[in-house]
Short mmCIF file of C-alpha atoms and ligand atoms in Angstrom, two decimals:
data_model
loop_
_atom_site.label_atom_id
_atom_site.label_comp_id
_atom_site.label_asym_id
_atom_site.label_seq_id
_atom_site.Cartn_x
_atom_site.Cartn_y
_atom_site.Cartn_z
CA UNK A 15 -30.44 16.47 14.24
CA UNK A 16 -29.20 15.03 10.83
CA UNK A 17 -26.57 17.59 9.56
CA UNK A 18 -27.07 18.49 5.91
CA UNK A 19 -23.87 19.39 4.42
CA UNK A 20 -23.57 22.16 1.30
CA UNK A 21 -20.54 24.19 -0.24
CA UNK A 22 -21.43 27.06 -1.82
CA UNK A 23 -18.11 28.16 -3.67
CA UNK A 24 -15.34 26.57 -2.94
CA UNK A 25 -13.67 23.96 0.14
CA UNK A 26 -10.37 25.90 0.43
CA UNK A 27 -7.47 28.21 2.31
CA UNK A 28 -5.04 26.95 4.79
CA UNK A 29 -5.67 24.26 7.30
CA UNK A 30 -3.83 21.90 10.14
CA UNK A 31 -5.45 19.20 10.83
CA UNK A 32 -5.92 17.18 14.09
CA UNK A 33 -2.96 15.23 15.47
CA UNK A 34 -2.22 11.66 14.06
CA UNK A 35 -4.65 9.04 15.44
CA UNK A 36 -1.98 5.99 14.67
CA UNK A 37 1.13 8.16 16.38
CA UNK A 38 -0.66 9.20 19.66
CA UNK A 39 -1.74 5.80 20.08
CA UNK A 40 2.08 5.05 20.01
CA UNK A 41 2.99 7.45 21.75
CA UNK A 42 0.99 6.76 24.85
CA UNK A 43 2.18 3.23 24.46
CA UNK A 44 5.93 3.41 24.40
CA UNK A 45 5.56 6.40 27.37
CA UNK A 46 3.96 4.10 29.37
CA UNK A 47 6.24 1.47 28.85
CA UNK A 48 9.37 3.91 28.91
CA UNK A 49 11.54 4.02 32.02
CA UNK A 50 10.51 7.64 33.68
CA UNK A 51 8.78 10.46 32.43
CA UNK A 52 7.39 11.41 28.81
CA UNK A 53 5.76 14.42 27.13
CA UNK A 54 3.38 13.87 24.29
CA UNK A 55 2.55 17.00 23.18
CA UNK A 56 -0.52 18.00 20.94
CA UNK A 57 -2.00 14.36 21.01
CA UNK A 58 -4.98 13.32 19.81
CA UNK A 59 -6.89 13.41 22.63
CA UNK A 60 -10.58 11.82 21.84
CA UNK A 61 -12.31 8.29 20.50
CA UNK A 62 -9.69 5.70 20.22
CA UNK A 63 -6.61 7.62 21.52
CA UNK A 64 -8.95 8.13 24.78
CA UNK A 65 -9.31 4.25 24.81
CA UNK A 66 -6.15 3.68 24.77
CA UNK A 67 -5.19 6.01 27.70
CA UNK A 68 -7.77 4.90 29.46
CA UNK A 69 -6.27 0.99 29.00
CA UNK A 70 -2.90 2.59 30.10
CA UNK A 71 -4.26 3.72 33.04
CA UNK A 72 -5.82 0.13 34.22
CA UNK A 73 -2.01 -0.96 33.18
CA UNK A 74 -0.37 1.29 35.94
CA UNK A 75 0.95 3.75 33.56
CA UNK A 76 0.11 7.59 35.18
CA UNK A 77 -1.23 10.70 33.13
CA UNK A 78 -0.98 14.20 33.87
CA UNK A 79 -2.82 16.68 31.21
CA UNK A 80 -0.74 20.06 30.51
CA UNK A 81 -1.58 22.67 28.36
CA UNK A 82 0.08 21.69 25.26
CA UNK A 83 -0.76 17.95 25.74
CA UNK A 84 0.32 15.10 28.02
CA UNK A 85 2.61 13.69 31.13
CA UNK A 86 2.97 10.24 31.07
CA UNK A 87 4.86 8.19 34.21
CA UNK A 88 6.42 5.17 32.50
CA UNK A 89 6.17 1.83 34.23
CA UNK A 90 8.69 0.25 32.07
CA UNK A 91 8.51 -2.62 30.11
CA UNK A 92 7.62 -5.21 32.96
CA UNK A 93 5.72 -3.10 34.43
CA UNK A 94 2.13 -3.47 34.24
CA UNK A 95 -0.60 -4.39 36.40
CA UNK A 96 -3.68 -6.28 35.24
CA UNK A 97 -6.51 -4.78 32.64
CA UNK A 98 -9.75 -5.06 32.50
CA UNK A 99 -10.70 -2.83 29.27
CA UNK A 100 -12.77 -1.97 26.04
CA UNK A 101 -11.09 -0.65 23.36
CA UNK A 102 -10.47 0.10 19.30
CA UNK A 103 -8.64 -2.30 17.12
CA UNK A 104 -5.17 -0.87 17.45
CA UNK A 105 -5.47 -0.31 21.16
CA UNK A 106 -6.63 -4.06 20.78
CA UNK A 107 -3.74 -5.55 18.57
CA UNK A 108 -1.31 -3.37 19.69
CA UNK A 109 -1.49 -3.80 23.16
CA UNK A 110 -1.64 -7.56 23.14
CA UNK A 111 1.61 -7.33 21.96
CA UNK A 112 3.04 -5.20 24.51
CA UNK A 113 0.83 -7.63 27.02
CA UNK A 114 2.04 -10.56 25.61
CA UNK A 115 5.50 -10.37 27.11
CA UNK A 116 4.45 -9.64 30.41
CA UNK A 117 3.55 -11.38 34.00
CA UNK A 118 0.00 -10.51 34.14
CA UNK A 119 -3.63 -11.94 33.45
CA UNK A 120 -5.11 -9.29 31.71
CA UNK A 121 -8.41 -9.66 29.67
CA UNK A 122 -8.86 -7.52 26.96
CA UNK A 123 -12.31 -7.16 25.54
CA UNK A 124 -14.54 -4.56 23.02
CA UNK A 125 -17.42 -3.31 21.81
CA UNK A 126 -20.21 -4.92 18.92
CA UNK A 127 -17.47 -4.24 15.90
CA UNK A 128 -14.11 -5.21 17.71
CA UNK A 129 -15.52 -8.59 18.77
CA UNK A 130 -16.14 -9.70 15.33
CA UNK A 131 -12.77 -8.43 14.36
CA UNK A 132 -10.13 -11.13 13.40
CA UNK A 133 -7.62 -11.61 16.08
CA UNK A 134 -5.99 -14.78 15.37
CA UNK A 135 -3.64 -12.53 13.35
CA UNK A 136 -1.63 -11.64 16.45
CA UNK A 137 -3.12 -14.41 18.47
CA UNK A 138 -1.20 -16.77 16.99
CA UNK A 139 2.36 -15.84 16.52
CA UNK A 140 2.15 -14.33 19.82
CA UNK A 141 1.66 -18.00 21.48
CA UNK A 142 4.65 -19.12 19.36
CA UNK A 143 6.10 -16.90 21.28
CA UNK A 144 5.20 -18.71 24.18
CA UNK A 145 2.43 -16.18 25.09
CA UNK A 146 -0.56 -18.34 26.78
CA UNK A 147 -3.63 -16.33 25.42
CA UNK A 148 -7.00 -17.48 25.61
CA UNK A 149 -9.89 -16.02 23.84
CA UNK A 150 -13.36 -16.47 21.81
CA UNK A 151 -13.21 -19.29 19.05
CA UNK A 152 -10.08 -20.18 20.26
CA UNK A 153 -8.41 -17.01 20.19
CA UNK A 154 -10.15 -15.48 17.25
CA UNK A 155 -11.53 -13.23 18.70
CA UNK A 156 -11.79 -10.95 21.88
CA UNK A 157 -12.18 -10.82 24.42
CA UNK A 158 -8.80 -12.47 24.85
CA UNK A 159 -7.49 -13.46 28.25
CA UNK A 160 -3.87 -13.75 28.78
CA UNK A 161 -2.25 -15.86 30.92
CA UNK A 162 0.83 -14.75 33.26
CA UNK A 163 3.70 -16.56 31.59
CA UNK A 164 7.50 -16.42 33.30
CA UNK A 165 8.00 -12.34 31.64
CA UNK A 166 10.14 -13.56 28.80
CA UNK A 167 8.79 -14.75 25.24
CA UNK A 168 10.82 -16.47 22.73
CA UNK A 169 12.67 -14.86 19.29
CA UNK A 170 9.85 -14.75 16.42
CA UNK A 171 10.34 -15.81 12.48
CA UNK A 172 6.82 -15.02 11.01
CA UNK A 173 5.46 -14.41 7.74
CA UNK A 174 2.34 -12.23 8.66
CA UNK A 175 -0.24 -13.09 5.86
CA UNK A 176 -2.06 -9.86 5.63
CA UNK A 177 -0.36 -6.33 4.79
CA UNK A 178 -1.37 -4.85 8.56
CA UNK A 179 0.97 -2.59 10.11
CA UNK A 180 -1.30 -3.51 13.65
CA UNK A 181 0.03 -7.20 13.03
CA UNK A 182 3.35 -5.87 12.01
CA UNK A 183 3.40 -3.11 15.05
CA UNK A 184 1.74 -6.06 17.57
CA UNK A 185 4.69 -8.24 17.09
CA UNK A 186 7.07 -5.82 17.09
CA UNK A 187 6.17 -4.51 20.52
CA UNK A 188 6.00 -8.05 21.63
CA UNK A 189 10.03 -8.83 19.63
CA UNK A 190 11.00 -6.13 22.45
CA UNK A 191 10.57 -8.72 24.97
CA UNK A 192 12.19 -11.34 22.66
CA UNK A 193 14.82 -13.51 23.30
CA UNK A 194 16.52 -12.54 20.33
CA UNK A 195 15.87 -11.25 17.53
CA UNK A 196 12.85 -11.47 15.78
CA UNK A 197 12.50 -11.51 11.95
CA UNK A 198 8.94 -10.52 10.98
CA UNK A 199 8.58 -10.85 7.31
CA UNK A 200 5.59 -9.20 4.91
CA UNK A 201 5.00 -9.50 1.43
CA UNK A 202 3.64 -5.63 1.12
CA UNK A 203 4.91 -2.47 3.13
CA UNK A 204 2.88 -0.95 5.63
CA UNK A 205 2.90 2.30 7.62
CA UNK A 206 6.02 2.26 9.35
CA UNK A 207 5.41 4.01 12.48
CA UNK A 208 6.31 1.67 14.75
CA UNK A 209 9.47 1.37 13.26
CA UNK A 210 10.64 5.04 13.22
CA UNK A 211 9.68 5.24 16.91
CA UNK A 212 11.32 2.18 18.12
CA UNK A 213 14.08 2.95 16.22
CA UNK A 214 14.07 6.99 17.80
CA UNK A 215 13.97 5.29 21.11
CA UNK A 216 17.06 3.32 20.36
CA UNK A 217 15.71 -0.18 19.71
CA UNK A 218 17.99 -1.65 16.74
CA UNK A 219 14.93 -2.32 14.12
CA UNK A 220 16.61 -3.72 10.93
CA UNK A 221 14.88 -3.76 7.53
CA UNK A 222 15.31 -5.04 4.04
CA UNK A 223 12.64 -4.45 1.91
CA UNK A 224 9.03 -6.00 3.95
CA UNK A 225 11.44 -7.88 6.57
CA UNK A 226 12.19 -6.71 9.68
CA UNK A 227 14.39 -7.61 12.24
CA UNK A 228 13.59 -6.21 15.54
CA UNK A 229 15.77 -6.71 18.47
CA UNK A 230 15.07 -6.79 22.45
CA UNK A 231 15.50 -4.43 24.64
CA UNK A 232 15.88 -3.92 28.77
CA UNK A 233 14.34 -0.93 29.02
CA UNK A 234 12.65 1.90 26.46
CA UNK A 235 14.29 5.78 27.37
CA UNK A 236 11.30 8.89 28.40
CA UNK A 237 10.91 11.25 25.57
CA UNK A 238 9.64 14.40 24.98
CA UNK A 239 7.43 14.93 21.30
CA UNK A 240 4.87 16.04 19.71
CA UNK A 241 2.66 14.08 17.81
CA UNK A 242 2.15 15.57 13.68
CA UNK A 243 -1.14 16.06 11.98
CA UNK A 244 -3.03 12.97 10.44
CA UNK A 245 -3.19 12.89 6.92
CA UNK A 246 -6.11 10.14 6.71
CA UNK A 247 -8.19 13.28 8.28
CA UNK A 248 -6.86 15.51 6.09
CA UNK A 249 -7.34 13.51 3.05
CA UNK A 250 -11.01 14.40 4.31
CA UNK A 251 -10.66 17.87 3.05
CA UNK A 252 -8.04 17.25 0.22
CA UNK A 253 -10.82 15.67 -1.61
CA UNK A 254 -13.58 18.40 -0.65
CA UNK A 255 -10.59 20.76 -1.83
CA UNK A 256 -10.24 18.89 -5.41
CA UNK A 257 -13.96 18.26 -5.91
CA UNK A 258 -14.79 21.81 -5.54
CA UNK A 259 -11.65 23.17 -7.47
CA UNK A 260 -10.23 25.26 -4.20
CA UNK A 261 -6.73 25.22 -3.52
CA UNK A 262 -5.85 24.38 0.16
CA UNK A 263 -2.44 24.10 2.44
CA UNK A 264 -2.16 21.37 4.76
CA UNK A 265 0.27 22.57 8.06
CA UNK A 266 1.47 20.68 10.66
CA UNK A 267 1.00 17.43 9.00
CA UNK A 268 2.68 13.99 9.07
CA UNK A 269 4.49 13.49 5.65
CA UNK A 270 5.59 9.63 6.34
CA UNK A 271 5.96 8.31 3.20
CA UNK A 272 4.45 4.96 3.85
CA UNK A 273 1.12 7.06 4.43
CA UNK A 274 1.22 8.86 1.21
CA UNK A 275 -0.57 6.79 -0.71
CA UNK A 276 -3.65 8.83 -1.24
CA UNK A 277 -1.42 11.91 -2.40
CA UNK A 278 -0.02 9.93 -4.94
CA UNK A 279 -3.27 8.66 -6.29
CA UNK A 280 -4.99 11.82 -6.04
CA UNK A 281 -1.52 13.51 -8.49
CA UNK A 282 -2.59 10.55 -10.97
CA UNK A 283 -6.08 11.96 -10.71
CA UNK A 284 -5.02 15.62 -11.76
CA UNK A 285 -3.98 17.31 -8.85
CA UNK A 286 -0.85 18.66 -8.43
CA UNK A 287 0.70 18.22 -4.65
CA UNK A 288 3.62 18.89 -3.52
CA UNK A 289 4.80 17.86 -0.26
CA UNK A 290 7.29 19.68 2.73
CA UNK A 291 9.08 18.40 5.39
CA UNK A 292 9.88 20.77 8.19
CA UNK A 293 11.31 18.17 10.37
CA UNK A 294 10.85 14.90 12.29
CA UNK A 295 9.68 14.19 16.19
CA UNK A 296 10.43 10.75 17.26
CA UNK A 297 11.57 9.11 14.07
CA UNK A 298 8.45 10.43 11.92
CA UNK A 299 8.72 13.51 9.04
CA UNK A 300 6.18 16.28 9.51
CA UNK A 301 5.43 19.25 7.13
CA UNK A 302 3.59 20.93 4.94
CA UNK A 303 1.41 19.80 1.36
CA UNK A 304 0.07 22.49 -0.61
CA UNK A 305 -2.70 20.88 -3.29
CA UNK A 306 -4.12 22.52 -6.22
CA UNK A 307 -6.85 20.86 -7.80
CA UNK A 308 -6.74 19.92 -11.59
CA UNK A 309 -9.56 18.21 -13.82
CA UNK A 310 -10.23 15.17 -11.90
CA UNK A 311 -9.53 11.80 -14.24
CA UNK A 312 -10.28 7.96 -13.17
CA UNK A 313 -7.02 5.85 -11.48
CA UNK A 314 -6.40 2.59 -10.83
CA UNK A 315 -5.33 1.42 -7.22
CA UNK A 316 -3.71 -2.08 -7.37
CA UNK A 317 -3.04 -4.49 -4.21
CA UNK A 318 0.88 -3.26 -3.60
CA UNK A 319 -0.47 0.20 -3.28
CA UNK A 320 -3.44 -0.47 -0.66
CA UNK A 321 -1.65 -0.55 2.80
CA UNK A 322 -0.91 2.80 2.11
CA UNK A 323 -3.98 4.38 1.44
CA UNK A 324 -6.35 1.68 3.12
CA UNK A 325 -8.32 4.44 5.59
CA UNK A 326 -8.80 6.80 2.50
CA UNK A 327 -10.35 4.06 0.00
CA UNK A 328 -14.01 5.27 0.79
CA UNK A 329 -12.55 8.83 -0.59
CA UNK A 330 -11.05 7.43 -3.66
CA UNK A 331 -14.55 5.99 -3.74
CA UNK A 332 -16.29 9.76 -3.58
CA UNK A 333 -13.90 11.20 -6.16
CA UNK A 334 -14.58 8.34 -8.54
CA UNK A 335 -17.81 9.54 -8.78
CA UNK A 336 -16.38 13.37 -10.28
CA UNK A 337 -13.39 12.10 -11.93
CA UNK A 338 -13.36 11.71 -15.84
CA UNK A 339 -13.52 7.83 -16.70
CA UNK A 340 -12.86 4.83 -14.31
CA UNK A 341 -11.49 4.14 -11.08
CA UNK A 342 -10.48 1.10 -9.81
CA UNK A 343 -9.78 -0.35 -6.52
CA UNK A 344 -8.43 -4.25 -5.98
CA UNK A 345 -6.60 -6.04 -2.99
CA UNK A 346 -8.92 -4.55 -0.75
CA UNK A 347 -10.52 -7.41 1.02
CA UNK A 348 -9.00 -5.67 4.44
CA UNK A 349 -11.63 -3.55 3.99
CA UNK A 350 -14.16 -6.27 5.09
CA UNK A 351 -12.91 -6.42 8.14
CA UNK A 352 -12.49 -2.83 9.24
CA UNK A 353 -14.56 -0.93 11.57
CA UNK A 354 -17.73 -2.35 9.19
CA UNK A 355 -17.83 -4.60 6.17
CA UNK A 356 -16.40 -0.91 4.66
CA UNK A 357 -17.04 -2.14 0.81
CA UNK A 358 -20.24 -3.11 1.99
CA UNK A 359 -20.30 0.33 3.45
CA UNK A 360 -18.89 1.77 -0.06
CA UNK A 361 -21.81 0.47 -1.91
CA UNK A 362 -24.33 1.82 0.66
CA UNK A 363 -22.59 5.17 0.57
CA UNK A 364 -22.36 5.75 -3.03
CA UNK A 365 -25.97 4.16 -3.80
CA UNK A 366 -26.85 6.92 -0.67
CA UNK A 367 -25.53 9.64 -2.57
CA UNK A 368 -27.26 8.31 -5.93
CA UNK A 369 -24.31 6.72 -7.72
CA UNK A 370 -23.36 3.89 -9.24
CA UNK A 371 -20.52 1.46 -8.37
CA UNK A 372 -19.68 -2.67 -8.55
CA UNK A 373 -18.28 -4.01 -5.46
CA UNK A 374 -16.03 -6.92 -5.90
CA UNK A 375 -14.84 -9.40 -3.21
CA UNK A 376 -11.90 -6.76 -3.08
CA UNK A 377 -12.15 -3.79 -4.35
CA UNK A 378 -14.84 -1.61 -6.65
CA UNK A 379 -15.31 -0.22 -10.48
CA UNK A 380 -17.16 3.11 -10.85
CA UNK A 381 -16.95 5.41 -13.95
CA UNK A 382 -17.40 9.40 -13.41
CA UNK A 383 -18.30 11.63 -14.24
CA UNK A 384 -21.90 10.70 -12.49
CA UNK A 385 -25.11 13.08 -12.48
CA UNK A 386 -25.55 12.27 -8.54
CA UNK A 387 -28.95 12.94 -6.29
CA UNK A 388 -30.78 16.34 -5.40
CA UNK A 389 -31.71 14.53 -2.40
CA UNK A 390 -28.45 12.50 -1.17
CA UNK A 391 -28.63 10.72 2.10
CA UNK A 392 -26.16 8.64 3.97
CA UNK A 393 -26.44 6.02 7.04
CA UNK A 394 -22.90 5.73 7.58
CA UNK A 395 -24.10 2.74 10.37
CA UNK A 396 -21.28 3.75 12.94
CA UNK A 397 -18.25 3.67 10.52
CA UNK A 398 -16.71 7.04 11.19
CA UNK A 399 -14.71 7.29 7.58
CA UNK A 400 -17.68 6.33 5.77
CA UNK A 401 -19.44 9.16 7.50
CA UNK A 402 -16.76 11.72 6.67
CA UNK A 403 -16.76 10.20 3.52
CA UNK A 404 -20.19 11.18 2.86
CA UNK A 405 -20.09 14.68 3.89
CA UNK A 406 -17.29 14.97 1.73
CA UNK A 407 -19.57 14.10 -1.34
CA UNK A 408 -20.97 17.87 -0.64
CA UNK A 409 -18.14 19.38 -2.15
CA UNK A 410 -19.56 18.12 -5.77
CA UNK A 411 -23.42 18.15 -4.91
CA UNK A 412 -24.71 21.63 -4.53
CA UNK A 413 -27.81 20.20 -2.97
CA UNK A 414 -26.49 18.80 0.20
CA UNK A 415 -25.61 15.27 1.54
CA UNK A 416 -27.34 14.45 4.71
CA UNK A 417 -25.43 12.18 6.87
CA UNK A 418 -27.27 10.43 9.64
CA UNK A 419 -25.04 9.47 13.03
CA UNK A 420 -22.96 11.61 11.81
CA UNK A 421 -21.25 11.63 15.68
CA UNK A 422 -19.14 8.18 15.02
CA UNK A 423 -17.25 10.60 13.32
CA UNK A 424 -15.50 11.55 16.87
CA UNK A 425 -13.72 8.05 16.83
CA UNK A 426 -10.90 9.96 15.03
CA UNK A 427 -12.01 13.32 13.95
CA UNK A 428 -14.19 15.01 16.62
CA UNK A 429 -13.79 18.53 15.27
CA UNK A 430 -15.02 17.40 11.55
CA UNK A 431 -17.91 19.79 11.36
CA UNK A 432 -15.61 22.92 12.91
CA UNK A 433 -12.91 22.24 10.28
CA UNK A 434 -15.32 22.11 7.54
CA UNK A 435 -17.27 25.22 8.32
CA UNK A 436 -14.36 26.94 8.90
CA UNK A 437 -12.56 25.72 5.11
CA UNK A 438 -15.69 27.10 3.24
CA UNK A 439 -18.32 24.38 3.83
CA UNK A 440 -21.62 24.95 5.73
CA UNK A 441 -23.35 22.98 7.83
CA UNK A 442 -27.30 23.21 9.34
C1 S3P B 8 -3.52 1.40 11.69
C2 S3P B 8 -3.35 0.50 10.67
C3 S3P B 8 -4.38 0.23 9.66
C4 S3P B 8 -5.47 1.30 9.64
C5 S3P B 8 -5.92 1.70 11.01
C6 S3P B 8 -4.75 2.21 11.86
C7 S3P B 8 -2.40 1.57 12.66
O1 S3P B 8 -4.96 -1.03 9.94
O2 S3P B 8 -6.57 0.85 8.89
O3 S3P B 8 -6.89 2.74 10.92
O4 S3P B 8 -2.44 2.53 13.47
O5 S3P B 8 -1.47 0.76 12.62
P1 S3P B 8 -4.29 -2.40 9.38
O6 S3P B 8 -2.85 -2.25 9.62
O7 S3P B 8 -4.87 -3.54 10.18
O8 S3P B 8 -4.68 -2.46 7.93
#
């Protein structure tokens, strides 16, 4: 069945969305890694977090479900056992780097989209570590085979050339096994979860500005916490919330700054935001946002802004298309090598919902407010935000959007269509 989407009246009323897809999957890491037992409580527990349990489990690490989320038997940090596994791109680079400083052979492999993913990104400073990693093209790209080397790697300088917190985060878990310390240097913060969690778990992270200086560790402690809402799936209903003109409250969300990006955009769009914190589990702030929507007007997103609002781009995209005058998007050429070719993916959407928008080699121009089709229809082609995206586009078009595949959306956000129904929209 292709679901149409339609709101009649407004997307709006109080909401918590589903638990952080970038936290759980860090979580379930460092608690397998940790020495003894962990708790991670209201995880994420579908698409990609499920991947990267299930690579934990080839790894040796142990998982007992409970009623408010998960028991996970640590192995330590020299602890694993060889993998054999499919998996997203941050199970992917994330785990290599928690691999990488291991005695193992593990092969590490994917489906159609992670294969043609870059992964000479961690590939390569992880062999100047003295990681031996074999792979596709030389590394490039998985499936990557590593080799077991003597369970020691050596202190890292790097300059990572792209602003990816999965680089970042890759060779941070890898600086663990360092040793020294490693100095990992960036030219453009990312999201710093990695960061806050090592750094809750005791590992002595140091920072100045986009350098980092992470230092090794013997052995990671067991926690106990729960993992706060994502706000890339909220941002999902943020926008249906400011395209409609509802007000909505966000509970139970994470507020890290470094993933705040899209809030900040969407106040220089007209909406007024604010933003609580109720508290922190394992390094990283949770809360509340309460939004009320404004006239919408164009923005501008520039390159030093894009880590931190990369997953919501195709929503900035949607919003151009109601917001007074232009909005522009550049330093986005991450976005080609996402999940899909996601400007590609942009164009297709917008064009889909019968807009108009240039795509650049790194970003896109659109001017709003655009008169938009009676009969809108989207192929999201197995890109779960572009999907979401899509439906989102309802919220303005009192016709509908149909969204074909619309089930890639359970990569991050299985309970999409629930949440939506349930804020206002409708869904046949
Ligand atoms: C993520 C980082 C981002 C983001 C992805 C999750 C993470 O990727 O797009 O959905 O959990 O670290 P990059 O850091 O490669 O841009």
């Amino acid at each position: 069945m292709v679901p149409t989407f339609r709101v009649r009246g407004g997307v709006g009323g109080a909401y918590v969305p589903p638990a952080d897809k970038s936290i759980t999957h860090r979580a379930l890491m460092l608690a397998s890694v940790a020495e003894g037992v962990s708790r991670v409580r209201r995880p994420l527990a579908t698409g990609d977090c499920v991947s990267t349990r299930r690579c934990l489990q080839l790894l040796g690490a142990r998982f007992t479900d409970e009623a408010d989320g998960v028991v996970v038997d640590g192995v330590g940090l020299r602890g694993f056992c060889e993998l054999d596994a499919e998996n997203s791109g941050t199970t992917t680079r994330l785990l290599c780097g928690l691999i990488a400083g291991q005695r193992l052979f593990a092969v590490l492999g994917g489906d159609e989209s992670l294969v043609k993913r870059p992964m000479g990104r961690v590939v390569e400073p992880l062999r100047q570590m003295g990681a031996r990693i074999e792979g596709r093209g030389s590394g490039r790209f998985a499936p990557l085979c590593f080799l077991p080397g003597d369970g020691g790697l050596k202190a890292l300088d790097w300059q990572v050339p792209v602003p990816s917190a999965q680089v970042k985060s890759s060779l941070m878990l890898a600086a663990l096994r360092g040793s020294g310390p490693s100095t990992i240097r960036g030219k453009i913060a990312s999201r710093d979860h990695t960061e806050r969690m090592l750094r809750a778990l005791g590992v002595k992270v140091e920072a100045e500005g986009a350098l980092l200086r992470v230092h090794p560790v013997e052995r990671l402690p067991a926690f106990d916490a729960p993992v706060p809402g994502d706000l890339s799936s909220a941002a999902f209903f943020v926008a249906a919330s400011l395209i409609s003109g509802a007000s909505l409250v966000v509970r139970d969300c994470g507020t890290n700054p470094t993933r705040l990006g899209f809030i900040r955009a969407v106040r220089r769009m007209g909406a007024v935001v604010s933003v609580q914190e109720d508290g922190t589990s394992l390094g990283e702030p949770h809360g509340s946002l309460s939004l009320t929507p404004g006239a919408l007007r164009g923005t501008e997103v520039g390159p030093d802004e894009v880590p931190e609002l990369i997953d919501e781009i195709p929503l900035l995209a949607v919003l151009g298309l109601f917001a007074r005058g232009v909005t522009r998007v550049s330093g986005a050429a991450e976005l080609r090598v996402k999940e899909s070719d996601r400007l590609e993916m942009i164009a297709r959407m917008v064009e889909g919902l019968g807009g108009r928008v240039q795509v650049g080699e790194d970003g896109f121009t659109m001017e709003g407010p655009q008169k938009l089709s009676s009969s809108a229809f989207v192929d999201p082609r197995g890109d779960h935000r572009i999907a979401m995206a899509a439906a989102v586009a309802s919220a303005g078009i009192p016709a509908g959007v149909r969204v074909t595949g619309f089930d890639c959306s359970r990569v991050s956000y299985p309970d999409f269509v629930r949440d939506f129904t349930a804020l206002g929209g409708q869904v046949e």
